[in-house]
mmCIF file with all atom_site columns, C-alpha atoms in Angstrom:
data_model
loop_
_atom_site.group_PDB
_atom_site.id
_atom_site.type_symbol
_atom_site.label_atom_id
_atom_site.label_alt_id
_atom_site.label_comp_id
_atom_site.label_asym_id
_atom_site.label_entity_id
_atom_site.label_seq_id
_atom_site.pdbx_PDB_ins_code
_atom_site.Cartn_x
_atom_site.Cartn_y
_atom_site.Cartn_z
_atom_site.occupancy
_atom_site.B_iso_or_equiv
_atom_site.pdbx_formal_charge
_atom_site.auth_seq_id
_atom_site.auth_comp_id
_atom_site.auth_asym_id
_atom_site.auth_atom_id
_atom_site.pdbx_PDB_model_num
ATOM 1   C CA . UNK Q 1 1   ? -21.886 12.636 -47.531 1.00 44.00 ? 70  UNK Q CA 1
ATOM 2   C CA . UNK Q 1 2   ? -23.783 14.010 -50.510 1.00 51.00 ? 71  UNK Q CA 1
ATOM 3   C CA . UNK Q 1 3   ? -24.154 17.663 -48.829 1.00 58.00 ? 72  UNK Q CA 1
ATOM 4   C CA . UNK Q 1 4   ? -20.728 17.108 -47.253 1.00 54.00 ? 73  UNK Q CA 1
ATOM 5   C CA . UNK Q 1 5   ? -18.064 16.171 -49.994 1.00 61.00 ? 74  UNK Q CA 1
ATOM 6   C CA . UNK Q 1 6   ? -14.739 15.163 -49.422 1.00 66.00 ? 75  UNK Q CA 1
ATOM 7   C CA . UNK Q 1 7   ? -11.815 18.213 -49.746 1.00 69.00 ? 76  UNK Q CA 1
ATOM 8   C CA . UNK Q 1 8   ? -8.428  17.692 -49.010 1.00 72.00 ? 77  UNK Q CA 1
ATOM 9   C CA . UNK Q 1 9   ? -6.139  20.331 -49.529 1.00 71.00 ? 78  UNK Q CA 1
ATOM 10  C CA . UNK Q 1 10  ? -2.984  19.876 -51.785 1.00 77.00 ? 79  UNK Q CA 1
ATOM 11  C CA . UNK Q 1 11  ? -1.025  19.613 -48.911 1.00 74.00 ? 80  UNK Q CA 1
ATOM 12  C CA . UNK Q 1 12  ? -2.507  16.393 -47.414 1.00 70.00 ? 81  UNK Q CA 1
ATOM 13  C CA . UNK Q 1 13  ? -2.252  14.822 -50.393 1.00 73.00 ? 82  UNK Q CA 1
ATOM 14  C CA . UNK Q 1 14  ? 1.019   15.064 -51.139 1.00 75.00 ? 83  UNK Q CA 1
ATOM 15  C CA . UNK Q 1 15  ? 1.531   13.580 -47.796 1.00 70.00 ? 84  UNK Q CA 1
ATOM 16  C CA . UNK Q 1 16  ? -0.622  11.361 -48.322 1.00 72.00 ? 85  UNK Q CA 1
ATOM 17  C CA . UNK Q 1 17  ? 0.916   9.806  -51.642 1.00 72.00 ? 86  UNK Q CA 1
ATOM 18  C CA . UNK Q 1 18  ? 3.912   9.460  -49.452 1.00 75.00 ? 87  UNK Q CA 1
ATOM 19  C CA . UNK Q 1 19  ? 2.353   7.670  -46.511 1.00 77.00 ? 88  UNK Q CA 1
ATOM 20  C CA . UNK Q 1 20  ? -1.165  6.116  -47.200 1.00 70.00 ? 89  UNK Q CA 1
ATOM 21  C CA . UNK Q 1 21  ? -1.779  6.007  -43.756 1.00 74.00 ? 90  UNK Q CA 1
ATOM 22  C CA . UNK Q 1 22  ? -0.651  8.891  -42.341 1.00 72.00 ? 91  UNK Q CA 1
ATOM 23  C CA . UNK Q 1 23  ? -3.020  10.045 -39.587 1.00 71.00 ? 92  UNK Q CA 1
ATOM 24  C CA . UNK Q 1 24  ? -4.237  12.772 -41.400 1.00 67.00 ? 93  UNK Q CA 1
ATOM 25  C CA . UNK Q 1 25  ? -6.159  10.553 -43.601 1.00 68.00 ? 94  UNK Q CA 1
ATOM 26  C CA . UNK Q 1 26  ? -7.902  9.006  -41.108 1.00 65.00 ? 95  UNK Q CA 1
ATOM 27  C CA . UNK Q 1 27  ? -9.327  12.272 -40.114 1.00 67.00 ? 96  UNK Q CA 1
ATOM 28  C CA . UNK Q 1 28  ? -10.570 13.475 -43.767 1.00 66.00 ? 97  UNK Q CA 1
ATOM 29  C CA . UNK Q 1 29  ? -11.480 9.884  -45.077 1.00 60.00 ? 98  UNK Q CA 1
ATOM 30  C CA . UNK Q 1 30  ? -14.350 7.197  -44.544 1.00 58.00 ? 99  UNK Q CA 1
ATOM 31  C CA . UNK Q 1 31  ? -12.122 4.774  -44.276 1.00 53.00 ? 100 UNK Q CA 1
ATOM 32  C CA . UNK Q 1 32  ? -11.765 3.151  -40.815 1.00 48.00 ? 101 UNK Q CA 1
ATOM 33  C CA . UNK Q 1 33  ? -14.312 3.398  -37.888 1.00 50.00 ? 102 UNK Q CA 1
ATOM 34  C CA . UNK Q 1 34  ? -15.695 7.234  -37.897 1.00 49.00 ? 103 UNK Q CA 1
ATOM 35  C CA . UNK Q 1 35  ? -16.984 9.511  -34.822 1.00 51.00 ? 104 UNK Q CA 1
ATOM 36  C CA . UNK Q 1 36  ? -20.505 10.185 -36.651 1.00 51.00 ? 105 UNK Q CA 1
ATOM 37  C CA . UNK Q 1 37  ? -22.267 12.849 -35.155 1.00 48.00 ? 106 UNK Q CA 1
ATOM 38  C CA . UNK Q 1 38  ? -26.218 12.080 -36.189 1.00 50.00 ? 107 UNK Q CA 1
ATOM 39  C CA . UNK Q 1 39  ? -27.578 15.381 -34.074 1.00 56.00 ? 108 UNK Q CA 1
ATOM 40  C CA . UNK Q 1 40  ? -27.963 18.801 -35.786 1.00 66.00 ? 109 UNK Q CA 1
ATOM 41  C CA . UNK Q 1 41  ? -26.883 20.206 -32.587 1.00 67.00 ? 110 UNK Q CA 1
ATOM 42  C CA . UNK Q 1 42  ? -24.405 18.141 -30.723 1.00 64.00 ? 111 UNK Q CA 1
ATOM 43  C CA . UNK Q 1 43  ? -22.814 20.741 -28.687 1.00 69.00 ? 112 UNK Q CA 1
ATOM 44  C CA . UNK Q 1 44  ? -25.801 22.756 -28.110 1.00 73.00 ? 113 UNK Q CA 1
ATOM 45  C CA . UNK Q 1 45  ? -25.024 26.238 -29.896 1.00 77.00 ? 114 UNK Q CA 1
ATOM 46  C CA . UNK Q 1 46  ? -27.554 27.365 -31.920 1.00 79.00 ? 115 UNK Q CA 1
ATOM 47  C CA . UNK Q 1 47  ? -29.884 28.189 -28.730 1.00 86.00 ? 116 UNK Q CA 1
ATOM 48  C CA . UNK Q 1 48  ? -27.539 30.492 -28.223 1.00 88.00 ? 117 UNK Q CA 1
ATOM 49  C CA . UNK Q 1 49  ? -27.090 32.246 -31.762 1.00 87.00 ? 118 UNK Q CA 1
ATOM 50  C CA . UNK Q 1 50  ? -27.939 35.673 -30.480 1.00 89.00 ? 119 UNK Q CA 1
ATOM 51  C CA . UNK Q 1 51  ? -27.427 37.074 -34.410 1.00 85.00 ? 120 UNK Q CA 1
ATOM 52  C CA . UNK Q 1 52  ? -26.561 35.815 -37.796 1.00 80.00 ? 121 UNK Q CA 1
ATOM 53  C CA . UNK Q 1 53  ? -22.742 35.057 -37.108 1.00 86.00 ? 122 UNK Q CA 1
ATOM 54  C CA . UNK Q 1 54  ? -22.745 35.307 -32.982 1.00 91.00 ? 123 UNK Q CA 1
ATOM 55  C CA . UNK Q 1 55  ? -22.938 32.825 -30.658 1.00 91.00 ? 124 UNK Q CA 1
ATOM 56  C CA . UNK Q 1 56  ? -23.061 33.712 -27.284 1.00 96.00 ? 125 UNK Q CA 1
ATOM 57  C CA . UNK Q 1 57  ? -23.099 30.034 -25.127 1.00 93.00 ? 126 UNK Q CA 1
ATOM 58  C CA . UNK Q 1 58  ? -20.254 30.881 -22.370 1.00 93.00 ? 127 UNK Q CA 1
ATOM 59  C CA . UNK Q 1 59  ? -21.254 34.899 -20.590 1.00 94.00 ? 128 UNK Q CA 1
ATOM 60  C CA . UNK Q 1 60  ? -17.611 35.857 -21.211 1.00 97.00 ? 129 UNK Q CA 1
ATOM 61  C CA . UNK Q 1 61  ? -17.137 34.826 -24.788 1.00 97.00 ? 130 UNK Q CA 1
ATOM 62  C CA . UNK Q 1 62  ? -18.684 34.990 -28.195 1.00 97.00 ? 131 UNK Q CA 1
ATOM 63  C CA . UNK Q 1 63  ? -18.017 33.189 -31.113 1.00 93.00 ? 132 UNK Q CA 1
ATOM 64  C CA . UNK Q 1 64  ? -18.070 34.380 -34.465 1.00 93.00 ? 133 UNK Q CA 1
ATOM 65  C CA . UNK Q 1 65  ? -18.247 33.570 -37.905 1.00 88.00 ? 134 UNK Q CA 1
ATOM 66  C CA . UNK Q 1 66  ? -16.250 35.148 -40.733 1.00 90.00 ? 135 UNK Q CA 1
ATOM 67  C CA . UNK Q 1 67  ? -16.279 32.186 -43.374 1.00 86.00 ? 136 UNK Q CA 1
ATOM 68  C CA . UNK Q 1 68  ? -17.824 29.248 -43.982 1.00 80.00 ? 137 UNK Q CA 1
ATOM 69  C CA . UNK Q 1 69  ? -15.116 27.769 -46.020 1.00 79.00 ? 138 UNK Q CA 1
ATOM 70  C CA . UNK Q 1 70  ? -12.526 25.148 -44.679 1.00 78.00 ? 139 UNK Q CA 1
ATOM 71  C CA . UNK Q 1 71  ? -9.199  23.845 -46.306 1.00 72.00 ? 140 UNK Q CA 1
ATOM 72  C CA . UNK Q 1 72  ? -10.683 20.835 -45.555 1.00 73.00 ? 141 UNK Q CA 1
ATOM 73  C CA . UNK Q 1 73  ? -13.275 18.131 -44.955 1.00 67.00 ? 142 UNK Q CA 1
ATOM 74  C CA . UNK Q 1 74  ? -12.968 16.640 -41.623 1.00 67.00 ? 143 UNK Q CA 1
ATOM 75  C CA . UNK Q 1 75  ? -15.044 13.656 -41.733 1.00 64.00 ? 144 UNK Q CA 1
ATOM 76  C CA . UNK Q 1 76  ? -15.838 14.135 -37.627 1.00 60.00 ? 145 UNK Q CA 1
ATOM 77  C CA . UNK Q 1 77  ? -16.978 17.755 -38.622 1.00 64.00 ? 146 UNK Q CA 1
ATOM 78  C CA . UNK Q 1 78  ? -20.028 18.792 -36.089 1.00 57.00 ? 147 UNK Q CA 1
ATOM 79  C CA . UNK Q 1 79  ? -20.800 21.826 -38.021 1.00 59.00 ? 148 UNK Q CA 1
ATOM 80  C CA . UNK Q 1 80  ? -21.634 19.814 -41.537 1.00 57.00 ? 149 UNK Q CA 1
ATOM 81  C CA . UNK Q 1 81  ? -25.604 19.513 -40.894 1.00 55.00 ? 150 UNK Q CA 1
ATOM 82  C CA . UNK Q 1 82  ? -25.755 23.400 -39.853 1.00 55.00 ? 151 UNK Q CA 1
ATOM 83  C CA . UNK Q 1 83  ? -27.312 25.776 -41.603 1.00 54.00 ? 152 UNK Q CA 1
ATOM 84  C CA . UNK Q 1 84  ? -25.708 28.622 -39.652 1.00 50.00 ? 153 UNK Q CA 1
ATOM 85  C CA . UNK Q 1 85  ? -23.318 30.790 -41.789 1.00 54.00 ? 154 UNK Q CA 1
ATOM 86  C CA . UNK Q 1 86  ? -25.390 32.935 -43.667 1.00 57.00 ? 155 UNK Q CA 1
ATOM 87  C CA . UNK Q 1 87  ? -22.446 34.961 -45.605 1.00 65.00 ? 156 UNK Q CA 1
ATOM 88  C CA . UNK Q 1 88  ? -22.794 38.925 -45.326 1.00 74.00 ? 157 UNK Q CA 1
ATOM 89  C CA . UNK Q 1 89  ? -20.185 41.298 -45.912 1.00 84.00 ? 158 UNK Q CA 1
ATOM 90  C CA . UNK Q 1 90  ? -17.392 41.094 -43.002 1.00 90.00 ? 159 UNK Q CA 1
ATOM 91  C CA . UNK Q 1 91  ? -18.193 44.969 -42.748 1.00 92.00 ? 160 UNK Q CA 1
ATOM 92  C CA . UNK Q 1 92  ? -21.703 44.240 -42.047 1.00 92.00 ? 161 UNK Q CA 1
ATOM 93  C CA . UNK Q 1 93  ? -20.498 41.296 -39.779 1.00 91.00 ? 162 UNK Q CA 1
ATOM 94  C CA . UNK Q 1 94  ? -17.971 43.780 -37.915 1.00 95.00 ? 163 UNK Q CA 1
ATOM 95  C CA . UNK Q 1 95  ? -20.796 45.983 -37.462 1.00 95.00 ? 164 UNK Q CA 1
ATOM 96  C CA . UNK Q 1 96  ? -23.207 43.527 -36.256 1.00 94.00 ? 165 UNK Q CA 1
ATOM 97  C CA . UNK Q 1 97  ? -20.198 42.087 -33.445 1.00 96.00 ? 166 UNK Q CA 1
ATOM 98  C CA . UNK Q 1 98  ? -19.139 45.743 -32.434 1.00 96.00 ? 167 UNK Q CA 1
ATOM 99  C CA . UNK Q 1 99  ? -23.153 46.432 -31.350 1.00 96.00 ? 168 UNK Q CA 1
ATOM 100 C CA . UNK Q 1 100 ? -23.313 43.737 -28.998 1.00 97.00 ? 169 UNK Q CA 1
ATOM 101 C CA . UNK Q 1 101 ? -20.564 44.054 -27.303 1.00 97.00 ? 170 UNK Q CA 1
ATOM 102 C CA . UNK Q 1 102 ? -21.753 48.094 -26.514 1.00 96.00 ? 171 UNK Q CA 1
ATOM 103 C CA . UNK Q 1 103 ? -24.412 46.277 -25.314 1.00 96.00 ? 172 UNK Q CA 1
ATOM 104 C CA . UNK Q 1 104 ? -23.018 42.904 -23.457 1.00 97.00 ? 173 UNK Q CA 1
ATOM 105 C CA . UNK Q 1 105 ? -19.734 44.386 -21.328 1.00 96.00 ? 174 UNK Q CA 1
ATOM 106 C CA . UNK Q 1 106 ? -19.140 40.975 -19.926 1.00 97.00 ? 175 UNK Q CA 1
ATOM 107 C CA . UNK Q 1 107 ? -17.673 39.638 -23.269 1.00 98.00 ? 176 UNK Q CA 1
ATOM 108 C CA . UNK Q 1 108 ? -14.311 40.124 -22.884 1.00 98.00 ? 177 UNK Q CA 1
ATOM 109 C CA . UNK Q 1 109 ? -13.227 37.069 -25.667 1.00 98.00 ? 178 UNK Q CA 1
ATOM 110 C CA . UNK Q 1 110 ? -13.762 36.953 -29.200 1.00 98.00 ? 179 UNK Q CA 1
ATOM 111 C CA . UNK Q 1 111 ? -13.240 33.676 -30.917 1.00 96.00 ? 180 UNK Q CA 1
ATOM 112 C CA . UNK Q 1 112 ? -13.135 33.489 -34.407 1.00 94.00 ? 181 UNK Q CA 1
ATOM 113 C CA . UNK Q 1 113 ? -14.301 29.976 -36.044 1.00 86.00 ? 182 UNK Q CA 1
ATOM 114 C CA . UNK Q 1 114 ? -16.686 28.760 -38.654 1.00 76.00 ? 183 UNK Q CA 1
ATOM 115 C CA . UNK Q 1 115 ? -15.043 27.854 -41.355 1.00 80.00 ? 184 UNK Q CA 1
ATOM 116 C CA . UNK Q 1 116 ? -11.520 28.438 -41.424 1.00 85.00 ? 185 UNK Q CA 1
ATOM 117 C CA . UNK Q 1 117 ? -10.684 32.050 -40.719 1.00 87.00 ? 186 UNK Q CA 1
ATOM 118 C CA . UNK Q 1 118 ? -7.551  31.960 -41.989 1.00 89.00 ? 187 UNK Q CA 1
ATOM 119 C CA . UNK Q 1 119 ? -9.071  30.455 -45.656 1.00 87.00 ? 188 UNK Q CA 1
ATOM 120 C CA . UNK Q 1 120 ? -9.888  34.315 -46.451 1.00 90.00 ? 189 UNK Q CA 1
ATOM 121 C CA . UNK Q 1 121 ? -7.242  36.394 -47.978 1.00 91.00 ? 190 UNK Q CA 1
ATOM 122 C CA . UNK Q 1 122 ? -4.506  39.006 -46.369 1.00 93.00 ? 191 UNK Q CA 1
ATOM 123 C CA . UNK Q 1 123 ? -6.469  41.685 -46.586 1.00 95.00 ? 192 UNK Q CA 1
ATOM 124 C CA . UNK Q 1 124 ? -9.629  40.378 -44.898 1.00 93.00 ? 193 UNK Q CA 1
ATOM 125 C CA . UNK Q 1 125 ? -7.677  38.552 -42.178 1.00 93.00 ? 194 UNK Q CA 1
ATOM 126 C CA . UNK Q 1 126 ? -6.023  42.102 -41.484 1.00 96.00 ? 195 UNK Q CA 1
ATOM 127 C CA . UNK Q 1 127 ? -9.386  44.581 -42.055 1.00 96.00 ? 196 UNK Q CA 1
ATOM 128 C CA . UNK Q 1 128 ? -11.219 42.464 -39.483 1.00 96.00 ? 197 UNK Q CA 1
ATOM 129 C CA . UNK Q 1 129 ? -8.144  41.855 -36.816 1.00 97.00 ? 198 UNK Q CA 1
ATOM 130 C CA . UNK Q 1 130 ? -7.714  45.360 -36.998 1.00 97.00 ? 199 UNK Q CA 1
ATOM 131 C CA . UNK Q 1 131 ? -11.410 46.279 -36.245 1.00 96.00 ? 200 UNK Q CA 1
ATOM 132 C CA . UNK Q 1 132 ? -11.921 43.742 -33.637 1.00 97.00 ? 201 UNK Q CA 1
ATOM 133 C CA . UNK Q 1 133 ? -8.558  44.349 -31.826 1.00 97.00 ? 202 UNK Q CA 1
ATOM 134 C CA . UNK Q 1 134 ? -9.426  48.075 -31.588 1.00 96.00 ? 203 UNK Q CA 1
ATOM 135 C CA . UNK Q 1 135 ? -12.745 46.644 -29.646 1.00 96.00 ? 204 UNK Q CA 1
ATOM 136 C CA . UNK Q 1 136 ? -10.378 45.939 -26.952 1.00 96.00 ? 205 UNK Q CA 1
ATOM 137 C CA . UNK Q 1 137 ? -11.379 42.073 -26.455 1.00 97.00 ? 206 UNK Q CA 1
ATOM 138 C CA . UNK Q 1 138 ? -8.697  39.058 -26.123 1.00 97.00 ? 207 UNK Q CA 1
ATOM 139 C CA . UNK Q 1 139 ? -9.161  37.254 -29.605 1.00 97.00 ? 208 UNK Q CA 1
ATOM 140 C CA . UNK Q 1 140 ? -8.898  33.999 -30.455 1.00 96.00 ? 209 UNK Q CA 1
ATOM 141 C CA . UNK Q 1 141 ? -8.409  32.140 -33.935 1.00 93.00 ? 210 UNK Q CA 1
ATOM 142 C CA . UNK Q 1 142 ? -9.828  28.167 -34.105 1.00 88.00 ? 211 UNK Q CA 1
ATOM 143 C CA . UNK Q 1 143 ? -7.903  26.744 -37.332 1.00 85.00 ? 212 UNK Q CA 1
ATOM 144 C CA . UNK Q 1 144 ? -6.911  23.828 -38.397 1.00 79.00 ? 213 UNK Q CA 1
ATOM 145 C CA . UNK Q 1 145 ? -4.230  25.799 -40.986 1.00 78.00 ? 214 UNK Q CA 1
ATOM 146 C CA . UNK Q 1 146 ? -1.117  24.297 -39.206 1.00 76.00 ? 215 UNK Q CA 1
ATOM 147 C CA . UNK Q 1 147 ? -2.532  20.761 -39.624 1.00 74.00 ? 216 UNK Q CA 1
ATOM 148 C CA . UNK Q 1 148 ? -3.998  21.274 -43.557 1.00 74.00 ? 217 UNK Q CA 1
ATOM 149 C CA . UNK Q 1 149 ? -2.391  24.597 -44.977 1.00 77.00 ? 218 UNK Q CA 1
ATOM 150 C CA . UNK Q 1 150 ? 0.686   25.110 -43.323 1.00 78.00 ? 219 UNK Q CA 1
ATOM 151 C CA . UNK Q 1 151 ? 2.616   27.274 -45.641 1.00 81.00 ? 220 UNK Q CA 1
ATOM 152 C CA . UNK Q 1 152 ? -0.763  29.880 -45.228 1.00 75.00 ? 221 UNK Q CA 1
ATOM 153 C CA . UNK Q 1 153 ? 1.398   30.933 -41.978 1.00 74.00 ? 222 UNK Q CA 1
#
């Protein structure tokens, strides 16, 4: 776990000095029988990392990469041996996402993961909804904010 340190956000822990063994915990912790995940690829992305921040596995949908960051640690986490998030300005990123869609008309979903989207500030979140929504694709945030940040929302 030496490339993959434990981080729980201020919010778990106050739950957990409450409640020890809240189920939260288990998720973030190496206590207990884990879900180890020994491949670098288990779900068979990076084939399809058509550009820095883009993967495009599924013909309708890319996924894309903002942030690299997480509010926390899951100890399950499938994207801890990756090196895919290379950070670049979100303008650059934008840029980069509006391109192949001109060119790939059968996307019609972006989903944002990584990282935790929603770890980047107000401003960010808004600059980049606002580009992307004006690319006229159904978007799609993966977070885990509600279960590790709540109060972000």
């Amino acid at each position: 776990r030496e490339n993959f340190p434990q981080k729980i956000s201020e919010y778990v822990l106050n739950k957990l000095r409450k409640d020890p063994n809240h189920p939260l915990f288990l998720q973030l912790s190496d206590a207990g029988p884990a879900e180890r995940v020994d491949q670098s690829d288990p779900t068979v992305e990076l084939p399809y990392r058509v550009e820095s921040n883009i993967i495009h596995k599924y013909s309708s949908r890319i996924l894309v990469f903002f942030t690299g960051t997480c509010f926390c640690h899951c100890r399950f986490c499938f994207w801890r041996n990756r090196d895919f998030y290379h950070p670049q300005p979100h303008e650059q990123t934008l840029q980069t996402i509006e391109n192949y869609l001109n060119k790939h008309d059968q996307v019609v979903e972006i989903i944002i993961s990584g990282g935790d989207f929603l770890t980047l500030d107000d401003d960010e979140i808004t600059m980049i909804l606002k580009r992307l929504a004006g690319l006229g694709r159904m978007i799609r945030i993966h977070s885990r904010v509600l279960s590790f940040q709540p109060r972000r929302l």
